[in-house]
Short mmCIF file of C-alpha atoms and ligand atoms in Angstrom, two decimals:
data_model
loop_
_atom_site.label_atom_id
_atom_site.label_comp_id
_atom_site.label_asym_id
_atom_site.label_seq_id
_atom_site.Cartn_x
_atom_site.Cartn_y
_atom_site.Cartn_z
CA UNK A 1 -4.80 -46.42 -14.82
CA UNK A 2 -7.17 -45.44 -17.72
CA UNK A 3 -6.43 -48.43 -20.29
CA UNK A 4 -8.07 -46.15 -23.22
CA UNK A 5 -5.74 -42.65 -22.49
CA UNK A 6 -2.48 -45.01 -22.38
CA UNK A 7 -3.64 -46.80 -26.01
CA UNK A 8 -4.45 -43.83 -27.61
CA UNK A 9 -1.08 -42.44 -26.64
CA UNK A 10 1.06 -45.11 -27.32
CA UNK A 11 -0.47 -45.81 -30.74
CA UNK A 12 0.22 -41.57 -31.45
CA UNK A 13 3.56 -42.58 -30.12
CA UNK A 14 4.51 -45.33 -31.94
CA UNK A 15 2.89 -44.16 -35.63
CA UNK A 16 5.67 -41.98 -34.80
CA UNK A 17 8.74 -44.21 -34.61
CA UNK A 18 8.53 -43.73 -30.54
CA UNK A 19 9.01 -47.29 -28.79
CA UNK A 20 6.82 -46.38 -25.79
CA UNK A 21 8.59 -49.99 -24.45
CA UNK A 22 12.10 -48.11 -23.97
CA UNK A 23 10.37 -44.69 -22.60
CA UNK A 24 8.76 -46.80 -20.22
CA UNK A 25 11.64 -48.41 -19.28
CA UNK A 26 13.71 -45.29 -19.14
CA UNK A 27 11.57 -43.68 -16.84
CA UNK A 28 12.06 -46.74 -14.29
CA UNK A 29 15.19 -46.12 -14.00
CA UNK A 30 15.07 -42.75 -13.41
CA UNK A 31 16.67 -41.22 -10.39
CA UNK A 32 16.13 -38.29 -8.44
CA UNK A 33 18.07 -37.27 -4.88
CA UNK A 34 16.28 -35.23 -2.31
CA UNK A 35 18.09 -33.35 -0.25
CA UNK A 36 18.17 -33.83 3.73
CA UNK A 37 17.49 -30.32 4.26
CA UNK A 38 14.41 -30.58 2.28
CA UNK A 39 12.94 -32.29 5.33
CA UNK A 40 13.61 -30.39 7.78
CA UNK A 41 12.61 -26.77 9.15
CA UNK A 42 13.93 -24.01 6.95
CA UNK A 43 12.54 -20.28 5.84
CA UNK A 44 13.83 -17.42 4.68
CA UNK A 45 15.54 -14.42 6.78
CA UNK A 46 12.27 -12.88 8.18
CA UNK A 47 11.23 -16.45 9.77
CA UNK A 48 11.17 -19.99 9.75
CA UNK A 49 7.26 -20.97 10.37
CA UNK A 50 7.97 -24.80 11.95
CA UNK A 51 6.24 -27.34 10.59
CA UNK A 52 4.61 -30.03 12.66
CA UNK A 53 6.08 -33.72 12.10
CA UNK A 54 8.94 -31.97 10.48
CA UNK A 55 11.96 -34.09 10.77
CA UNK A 56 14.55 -32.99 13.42
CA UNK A 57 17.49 -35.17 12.94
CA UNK A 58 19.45 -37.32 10.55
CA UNK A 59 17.43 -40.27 11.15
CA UNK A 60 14.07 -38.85 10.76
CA UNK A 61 15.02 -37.31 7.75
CA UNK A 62 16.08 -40.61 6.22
CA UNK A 63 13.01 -41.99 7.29
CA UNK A 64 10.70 -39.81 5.51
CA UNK A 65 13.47 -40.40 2.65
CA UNK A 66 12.40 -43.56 2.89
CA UNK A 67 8.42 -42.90 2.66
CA UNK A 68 9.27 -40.42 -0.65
CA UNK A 69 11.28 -43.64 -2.40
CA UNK A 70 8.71 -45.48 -1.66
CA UNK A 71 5.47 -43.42 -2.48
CA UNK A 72 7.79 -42.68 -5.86
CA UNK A 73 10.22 -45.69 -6.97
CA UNK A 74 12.70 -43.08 -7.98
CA UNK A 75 14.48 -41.41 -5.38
CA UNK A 76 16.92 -43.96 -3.66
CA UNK A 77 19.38 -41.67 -2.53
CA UNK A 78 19.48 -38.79 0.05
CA UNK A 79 22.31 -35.97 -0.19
CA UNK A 80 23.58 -34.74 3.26
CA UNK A 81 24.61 -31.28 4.24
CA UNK A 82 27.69 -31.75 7.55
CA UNK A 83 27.69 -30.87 9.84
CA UNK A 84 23.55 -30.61 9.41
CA UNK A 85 23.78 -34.09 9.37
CA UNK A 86 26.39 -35.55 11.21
CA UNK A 87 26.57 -38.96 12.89
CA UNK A 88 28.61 -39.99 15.78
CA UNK A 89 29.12 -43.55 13.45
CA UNK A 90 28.48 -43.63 9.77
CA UNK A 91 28.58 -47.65 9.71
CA UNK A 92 25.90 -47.34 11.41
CA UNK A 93 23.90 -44.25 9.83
CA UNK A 94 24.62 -46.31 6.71
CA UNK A 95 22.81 -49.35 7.72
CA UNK A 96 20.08 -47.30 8.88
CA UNK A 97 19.65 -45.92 5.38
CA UNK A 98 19.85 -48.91 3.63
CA UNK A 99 16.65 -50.33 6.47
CA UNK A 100 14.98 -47.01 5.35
CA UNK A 101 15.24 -48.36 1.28
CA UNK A 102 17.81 -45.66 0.68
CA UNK A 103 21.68 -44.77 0.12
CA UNK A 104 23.14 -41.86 0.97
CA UNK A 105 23.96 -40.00 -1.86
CA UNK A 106 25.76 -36.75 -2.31
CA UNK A 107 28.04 -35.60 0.81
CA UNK A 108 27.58 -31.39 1.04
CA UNK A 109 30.23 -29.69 3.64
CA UNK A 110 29.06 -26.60 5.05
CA UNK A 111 31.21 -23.98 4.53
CA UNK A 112 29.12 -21.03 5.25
CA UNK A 113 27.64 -21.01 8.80
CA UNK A 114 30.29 -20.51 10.82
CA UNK A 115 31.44 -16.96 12.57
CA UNK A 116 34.50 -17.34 10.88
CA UNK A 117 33.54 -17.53 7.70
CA UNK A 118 32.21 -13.79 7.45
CA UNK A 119 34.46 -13.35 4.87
CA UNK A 120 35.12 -16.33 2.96
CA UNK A 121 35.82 -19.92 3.39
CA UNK A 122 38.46 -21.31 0.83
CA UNK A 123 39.11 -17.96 -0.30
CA UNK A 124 39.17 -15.94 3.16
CA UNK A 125 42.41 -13.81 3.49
CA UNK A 126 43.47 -15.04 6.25
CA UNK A 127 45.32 -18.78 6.23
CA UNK A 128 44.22 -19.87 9.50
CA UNK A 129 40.14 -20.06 8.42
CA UNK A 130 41.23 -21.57 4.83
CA UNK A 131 43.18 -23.99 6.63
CA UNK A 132 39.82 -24.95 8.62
CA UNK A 133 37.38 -24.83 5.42
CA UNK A 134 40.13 -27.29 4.05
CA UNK A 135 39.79 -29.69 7.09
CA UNK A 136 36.08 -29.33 6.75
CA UNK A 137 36.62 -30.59 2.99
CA UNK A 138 38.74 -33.71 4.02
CA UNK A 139 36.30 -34.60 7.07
CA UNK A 140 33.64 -34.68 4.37
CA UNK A 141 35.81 -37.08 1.92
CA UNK A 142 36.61 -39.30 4.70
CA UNK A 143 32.69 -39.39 5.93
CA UNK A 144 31.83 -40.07 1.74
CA UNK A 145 34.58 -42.94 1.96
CA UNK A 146 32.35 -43.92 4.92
CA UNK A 147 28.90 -43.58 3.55
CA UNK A 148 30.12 -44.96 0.37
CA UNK A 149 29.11 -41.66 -1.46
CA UNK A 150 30.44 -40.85 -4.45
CA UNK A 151 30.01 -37.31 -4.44
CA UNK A 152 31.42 -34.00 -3.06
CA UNK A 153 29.38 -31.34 -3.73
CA UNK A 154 30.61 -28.04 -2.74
CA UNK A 155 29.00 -24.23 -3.05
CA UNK A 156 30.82 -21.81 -1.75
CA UNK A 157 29.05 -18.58 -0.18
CA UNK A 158 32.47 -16.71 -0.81
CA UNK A 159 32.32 -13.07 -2.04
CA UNK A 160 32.71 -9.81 -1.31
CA UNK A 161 29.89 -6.86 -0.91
CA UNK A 162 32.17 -3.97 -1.85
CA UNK A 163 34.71 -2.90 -4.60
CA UNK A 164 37.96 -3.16 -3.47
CA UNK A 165 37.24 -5.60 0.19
CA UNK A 166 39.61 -7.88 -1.05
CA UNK A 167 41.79 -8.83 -4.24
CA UNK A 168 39.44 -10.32 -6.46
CA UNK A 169 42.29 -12.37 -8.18
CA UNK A 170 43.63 -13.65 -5.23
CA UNK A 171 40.65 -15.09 -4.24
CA UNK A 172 40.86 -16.92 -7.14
CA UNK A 173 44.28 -18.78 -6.65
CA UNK A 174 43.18 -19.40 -3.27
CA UNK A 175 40.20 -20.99 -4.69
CA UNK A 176 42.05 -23.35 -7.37
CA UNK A 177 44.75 -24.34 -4.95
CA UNK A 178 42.13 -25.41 -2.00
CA UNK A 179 40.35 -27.69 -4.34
CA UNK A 180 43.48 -29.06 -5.99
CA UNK A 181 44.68 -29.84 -2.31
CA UNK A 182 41.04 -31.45 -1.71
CA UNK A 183 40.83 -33.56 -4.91
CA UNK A 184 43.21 -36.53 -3.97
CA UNK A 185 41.20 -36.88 -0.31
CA UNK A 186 38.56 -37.83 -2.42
CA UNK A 187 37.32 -42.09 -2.68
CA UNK A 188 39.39 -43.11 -6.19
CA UNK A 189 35.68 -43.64 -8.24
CA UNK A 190 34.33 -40.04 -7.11
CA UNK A 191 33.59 -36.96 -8.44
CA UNK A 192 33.80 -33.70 -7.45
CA UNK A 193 31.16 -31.31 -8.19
CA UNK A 194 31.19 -27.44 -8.07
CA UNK A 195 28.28 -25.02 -7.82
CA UNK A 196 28.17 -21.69 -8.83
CA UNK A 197 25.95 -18.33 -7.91
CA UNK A 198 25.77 -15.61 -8.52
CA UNK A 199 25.33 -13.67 -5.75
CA UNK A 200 23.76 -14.14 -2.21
CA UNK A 201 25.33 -13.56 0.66
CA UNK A 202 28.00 -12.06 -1.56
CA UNK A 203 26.36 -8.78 -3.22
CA UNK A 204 29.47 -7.50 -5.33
CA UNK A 205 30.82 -10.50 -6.70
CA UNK A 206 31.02 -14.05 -5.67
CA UNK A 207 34.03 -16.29 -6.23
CA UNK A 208 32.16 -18.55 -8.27
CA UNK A 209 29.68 -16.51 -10.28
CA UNK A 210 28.75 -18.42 -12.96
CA UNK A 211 29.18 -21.61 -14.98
CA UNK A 212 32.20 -20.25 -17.13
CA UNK A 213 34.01 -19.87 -13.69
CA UNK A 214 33.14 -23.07 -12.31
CA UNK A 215 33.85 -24.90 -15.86
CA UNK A 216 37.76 -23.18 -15.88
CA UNK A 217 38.04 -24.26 -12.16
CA UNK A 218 37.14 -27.84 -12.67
CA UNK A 219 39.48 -28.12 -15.80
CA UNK A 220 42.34 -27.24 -13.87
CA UNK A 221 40.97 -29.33 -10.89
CA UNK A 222 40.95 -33.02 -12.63
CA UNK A 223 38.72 -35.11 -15.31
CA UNK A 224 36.54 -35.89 -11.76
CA UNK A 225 35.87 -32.03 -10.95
CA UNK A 226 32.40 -31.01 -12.84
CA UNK A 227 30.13 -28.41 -12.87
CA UNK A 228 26.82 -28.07 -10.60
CA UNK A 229 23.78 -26.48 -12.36
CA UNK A 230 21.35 -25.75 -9.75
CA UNK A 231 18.14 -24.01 -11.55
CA UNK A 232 18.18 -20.52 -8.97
CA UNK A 233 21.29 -20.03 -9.51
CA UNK A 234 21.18 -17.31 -12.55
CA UNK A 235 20.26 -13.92 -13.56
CA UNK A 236 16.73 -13.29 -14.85
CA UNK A 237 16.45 -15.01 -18.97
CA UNK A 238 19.35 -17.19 -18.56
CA UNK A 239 19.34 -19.87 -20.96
CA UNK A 240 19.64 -22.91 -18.70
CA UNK A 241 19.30 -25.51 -20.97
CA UNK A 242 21.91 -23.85 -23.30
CA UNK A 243 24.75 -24.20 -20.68
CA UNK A 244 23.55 -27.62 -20.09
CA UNK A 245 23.84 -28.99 -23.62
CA UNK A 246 27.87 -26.95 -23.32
CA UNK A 247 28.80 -28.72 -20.46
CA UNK A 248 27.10 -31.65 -21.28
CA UNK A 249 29.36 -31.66 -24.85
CA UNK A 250 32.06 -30.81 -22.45
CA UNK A 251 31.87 -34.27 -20.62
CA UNK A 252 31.88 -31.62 -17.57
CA UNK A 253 28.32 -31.37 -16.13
CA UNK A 254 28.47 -32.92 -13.09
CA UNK A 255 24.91 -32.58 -11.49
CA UNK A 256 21.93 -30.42 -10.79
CA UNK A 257 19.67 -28.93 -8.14
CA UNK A 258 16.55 -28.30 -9.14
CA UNK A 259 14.26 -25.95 -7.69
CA UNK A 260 12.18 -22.99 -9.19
CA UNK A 261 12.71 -19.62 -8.90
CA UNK A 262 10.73 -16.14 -10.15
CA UNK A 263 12.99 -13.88 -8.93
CA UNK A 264 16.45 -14.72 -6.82
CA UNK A 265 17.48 -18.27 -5.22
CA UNK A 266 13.64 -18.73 -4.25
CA UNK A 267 14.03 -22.63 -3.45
CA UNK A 268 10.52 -23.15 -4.66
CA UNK A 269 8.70 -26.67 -6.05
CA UNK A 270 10.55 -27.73 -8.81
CA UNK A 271 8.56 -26.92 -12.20
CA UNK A 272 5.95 -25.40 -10.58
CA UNK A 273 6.66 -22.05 -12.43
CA UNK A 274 8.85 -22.77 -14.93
CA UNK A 275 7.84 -26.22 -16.56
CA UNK A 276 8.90 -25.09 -20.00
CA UNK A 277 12.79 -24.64 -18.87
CA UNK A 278 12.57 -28.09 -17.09
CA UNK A 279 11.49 -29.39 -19.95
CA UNK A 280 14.05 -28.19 -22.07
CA UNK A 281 16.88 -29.10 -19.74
CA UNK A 282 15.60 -32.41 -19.45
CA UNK A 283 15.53 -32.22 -23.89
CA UNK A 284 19.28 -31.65 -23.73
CA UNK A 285 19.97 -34.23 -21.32
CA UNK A 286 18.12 -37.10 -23.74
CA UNK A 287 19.65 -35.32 -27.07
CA UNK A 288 22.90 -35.89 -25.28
CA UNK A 289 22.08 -39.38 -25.18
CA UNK A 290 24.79 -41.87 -23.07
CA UNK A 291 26.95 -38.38 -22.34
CA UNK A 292 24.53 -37.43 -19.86
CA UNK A 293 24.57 -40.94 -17.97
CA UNK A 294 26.89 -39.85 -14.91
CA UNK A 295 24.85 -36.26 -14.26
CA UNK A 296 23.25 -36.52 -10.93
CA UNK A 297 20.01 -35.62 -10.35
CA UNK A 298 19.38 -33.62 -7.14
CA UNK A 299 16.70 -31.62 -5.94
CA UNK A 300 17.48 -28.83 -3.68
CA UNK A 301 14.86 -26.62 -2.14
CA UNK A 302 13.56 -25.52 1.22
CA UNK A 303 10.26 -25.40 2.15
CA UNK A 304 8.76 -22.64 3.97
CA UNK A 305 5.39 -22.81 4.10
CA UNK A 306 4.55 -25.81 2.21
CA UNK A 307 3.90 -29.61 3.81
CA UNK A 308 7.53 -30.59 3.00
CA UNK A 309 6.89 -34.11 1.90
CA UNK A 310 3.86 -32.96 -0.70
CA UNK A 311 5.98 -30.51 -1.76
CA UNK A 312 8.78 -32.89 -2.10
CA UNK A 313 6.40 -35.31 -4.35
CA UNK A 314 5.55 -32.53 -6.57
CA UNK A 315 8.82 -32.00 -7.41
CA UNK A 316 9.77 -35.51 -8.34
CA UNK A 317 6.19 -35.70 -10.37
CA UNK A 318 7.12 -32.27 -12.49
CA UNK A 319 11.00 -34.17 -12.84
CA UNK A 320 8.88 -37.15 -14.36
CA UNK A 321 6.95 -35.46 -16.45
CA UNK A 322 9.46 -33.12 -17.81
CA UNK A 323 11.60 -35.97 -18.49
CA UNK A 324 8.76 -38.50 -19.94
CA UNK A 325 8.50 -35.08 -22.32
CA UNK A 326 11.68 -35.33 -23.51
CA UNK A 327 11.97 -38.78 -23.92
CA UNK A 328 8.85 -38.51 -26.88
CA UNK A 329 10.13 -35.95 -28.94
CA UNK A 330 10.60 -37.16 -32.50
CA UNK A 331 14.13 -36.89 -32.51
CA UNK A 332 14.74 -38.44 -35.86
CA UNK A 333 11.10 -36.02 -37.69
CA UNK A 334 13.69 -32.84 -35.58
CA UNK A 335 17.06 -33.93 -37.20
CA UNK A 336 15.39 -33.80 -40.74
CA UNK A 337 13.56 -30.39 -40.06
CA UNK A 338 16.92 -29.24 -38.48
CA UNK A 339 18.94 -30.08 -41.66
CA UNK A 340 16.29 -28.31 -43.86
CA UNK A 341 16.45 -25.62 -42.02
CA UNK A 342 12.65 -25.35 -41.18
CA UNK A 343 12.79 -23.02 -38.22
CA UNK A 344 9.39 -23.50 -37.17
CA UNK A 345 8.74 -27.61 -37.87
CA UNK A 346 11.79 -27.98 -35.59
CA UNK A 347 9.98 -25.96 -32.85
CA UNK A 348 6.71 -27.51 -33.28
CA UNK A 349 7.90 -30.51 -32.86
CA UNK A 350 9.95 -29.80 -29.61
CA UNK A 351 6.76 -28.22 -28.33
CA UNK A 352 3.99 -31.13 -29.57
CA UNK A 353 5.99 -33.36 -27.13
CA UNK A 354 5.67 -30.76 -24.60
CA UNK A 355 2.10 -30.21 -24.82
CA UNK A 356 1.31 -34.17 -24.61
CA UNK A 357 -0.25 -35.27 -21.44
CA UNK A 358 2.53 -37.89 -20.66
CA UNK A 359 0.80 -39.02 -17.56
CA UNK A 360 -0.88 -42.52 -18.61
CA UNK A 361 3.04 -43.35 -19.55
CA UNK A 362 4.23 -42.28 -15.91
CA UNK A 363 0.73 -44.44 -14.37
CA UNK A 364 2.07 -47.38 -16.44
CA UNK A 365 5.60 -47.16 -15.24
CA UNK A 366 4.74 -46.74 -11.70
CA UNK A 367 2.84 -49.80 -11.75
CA UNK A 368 5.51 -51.67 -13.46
CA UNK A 369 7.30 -50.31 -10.57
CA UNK A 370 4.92 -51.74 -7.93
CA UNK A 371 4.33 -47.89 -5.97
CA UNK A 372 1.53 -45.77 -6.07
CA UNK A 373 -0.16 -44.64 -9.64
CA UNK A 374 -0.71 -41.18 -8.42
CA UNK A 375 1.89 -40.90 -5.32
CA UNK A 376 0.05 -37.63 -4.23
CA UNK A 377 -3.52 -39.08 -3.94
CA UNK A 378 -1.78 -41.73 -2.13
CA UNK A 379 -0.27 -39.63 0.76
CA UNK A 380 -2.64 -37.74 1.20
CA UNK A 381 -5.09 -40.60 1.67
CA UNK A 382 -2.19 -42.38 3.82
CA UNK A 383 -1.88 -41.35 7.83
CA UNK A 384 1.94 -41.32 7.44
CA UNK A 385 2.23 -37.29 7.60
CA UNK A 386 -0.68 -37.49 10.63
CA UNK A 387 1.66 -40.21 12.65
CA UNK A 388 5.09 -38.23 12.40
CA UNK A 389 3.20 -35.23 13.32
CA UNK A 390 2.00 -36.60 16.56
CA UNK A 391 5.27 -38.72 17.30
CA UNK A 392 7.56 -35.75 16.48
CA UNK A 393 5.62 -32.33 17.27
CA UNK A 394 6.63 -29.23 16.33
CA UNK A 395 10.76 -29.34 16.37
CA UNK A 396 11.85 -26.04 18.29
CA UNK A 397 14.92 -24.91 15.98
CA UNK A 398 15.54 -25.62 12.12
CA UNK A 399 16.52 -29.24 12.96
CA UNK A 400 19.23 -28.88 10.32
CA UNK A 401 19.25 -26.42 7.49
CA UNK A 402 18.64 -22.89 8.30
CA UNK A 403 18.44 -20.80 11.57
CA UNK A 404 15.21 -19.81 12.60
C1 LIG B 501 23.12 -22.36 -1.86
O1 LIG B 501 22.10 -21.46 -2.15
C2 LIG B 501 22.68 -23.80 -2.10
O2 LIG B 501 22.08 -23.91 -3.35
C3 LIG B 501 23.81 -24.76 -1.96
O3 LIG B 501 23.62 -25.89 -2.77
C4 LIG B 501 23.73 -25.16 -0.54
O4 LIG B 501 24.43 -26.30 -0.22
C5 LIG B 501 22.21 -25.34 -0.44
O5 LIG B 501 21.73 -24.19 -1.14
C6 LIG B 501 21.65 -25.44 0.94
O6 LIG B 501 21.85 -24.25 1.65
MN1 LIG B 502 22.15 -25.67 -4.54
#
């Protein structure tokens, strides 16, 4: 670490009011869940390029959960995607987690990859595939109760593609009904959290479309039924950080996946196009102060051509430094501008934090942390991505996330 860059930021920071002290120590305590299917093969619908050392089952991917958490002190938990990642004994997939330093975090059921589910899941028209998608549901409480997860975090790819294909409203019902039936299954102390999109597969509507949908839904649900933001979810200009600071005020936002996006649901490196909306999620979140405590931070993309566990470092980095970002604004310099109604001192401020190079405070936490100053540098000077390779090849299918 360079002793001189962190002084002459923290003495910037602190002739500001900022105790650099309690950013440090927030950012140790940050936490950031990567998803299972992050590890694995995935692509898009023209091909899935396999990647060698790519993990091919449960247990690999925990491993190289394991290698992340440790190359980055901040990502302790692992969500799962079943049946992706099913286990024949979750006692035991448990205890291999914990040996790998992590937890498993938030349990996903998959409720879009089978035949039957060409036209719907929860929603489908006909009883006897609901009725299944419902079973799916309750498997996946009992395997949280199991894993000791907390979370059930569902996205449903239910739509339809043209006018008219199905009652639009009764889709709906069947929608509220399923998850009221699915909410007691739950473990007592968790939470249920529901994603929206809005659209793909579904190209005339989808049963979830948008926040406002998933909001309504989880009020009628129960107090432990929030809303998932995940960052590709939205039309082109949406103001993310807008519905985050709603829900957030709404004691409703449940989560996030985080992943960038240019154009659709592009899955891409978190921050790595759009550092300015991270950063002004992640200014709602600390504005919000201890109402954002329970939000869980997940990342969810898929990597395609990238070297998935770079990529995956990336994307906690950019979640650091977007949050270290937040955590020096001037908050108490804003709420003065704010009441004087000085439209531009308000933004300058917001943005002077933003334009700080809040990496000597991440160094300094990291080694407070015991891992790596720069976790990058470190992998790639490590032989951990050389020895998988060699010990695992080149898996032959998707090894749990998409088909190839
Ligand atoms: C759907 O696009 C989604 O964002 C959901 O969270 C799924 O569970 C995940 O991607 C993996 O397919
Ligand atoms: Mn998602």
């Amino acid at each position: 670490m360079n002793a001189s860059h962190y002084n002459i930021l923290v003495d910037k920071l602190e002739s500001r009011g900022i105790d650099t002290a309690w950013v440090i120590d927030q950012l140790k305590q940050q936490h950031i869940e990567t998803p299972s299917w992050g590890y694995g093969n995935s692509g898009t619908r023209f091909k899935t390029f396999a990647w060698q050392g790519a993990a091919r089952n449960i247990h690999e991917k925990l491993q190289d959960a394991g290698y992340i958490h440790r190359l980055t002190g901040v990502a302790p938990s692992v969500a799962i995607h079943i049946p992706w990642d099913k286990a024949d004994d979750y006692d035991a997939l448990k205890e291999f987690a914990s040996q790998q330093g992590v937890v498993i975090g938030a349990v996903n059921p998959n409720l879009f990859q089978d035949d039957d589910y060409k036209l719907g899941s929860i929603t489908h028209p006909s009883g006897a595939v609901r009725e299944n998608a419902f079973a799916h549901m309750v498997e996946c409480c009992e395997i949280m109760a199991k894993t000791g997860s907390t979370l059930l975090s569902l996205w449903f790819a239910d739509g339809t593609n043209y006018a008219g294909q199905d009652s639009i409203s009764a889709r709906k019902e069947r929608m509220e009904s399923a998850l009221l039936a699915v909410y007691p299954h739950m473990p007592a102390d968790a939470r249920m959290l529901i994603e929206y999109k809005f659209f793909e597969p579904a190209f005339y509507h989808t049963d979830l479309a948008d926040w406002g949908m998933a909001y309504a839904t989880a009020l009628k649900v129960g107090d432990r039924a929030q809303v998932l933001v995940d960052t590709g979810h939205h039309a082109q200009g949406t103001n993310i950080a807008h519905i985050v600071a709603f829900l957030l005020s709404e004691g409703r936002l449940g989560g996030f996946h985080f992943n960038a996006r240019r154009y659709a649901d592009d899955d891409l490196i978190v921050g790595t196009n759009n550092p300015q909306e991270l950063f002004e999620i992640y200014f709602e979140l600390v504005a919000a102060g201890p109402r954002s405590k329970d939000v869980a931070f997940m990342i969810d993309q898929s990597h395609n051509i990238e070297p998935k566990l770079e990529a995956m470092l990336l994307s906690i980095i950019n979640c650091q430094i977007a949050y270290a970002k937040a955590l020096i604004v001037d908050f108490k310099t804003l709420r003065e501008r704010q009441m004087a109604g000085d439209v531009l001192g308000t933004h300058m401020i917001l943005m002077d934090a933003y334009h700080t190079d809040v990496r000597p405070l991440l160094e300094k936490a990291r080694q407070e942390m015991g891992v790596p100053e720069d976790p990058v540098a470190y992998y790639r000077g490590d032989t951990y991505a050389q020895r998988v390779a060699s010990e695992r090849g080149v898996a032959s299918g998707a090894g749990g996330g998409y088909p190839t």
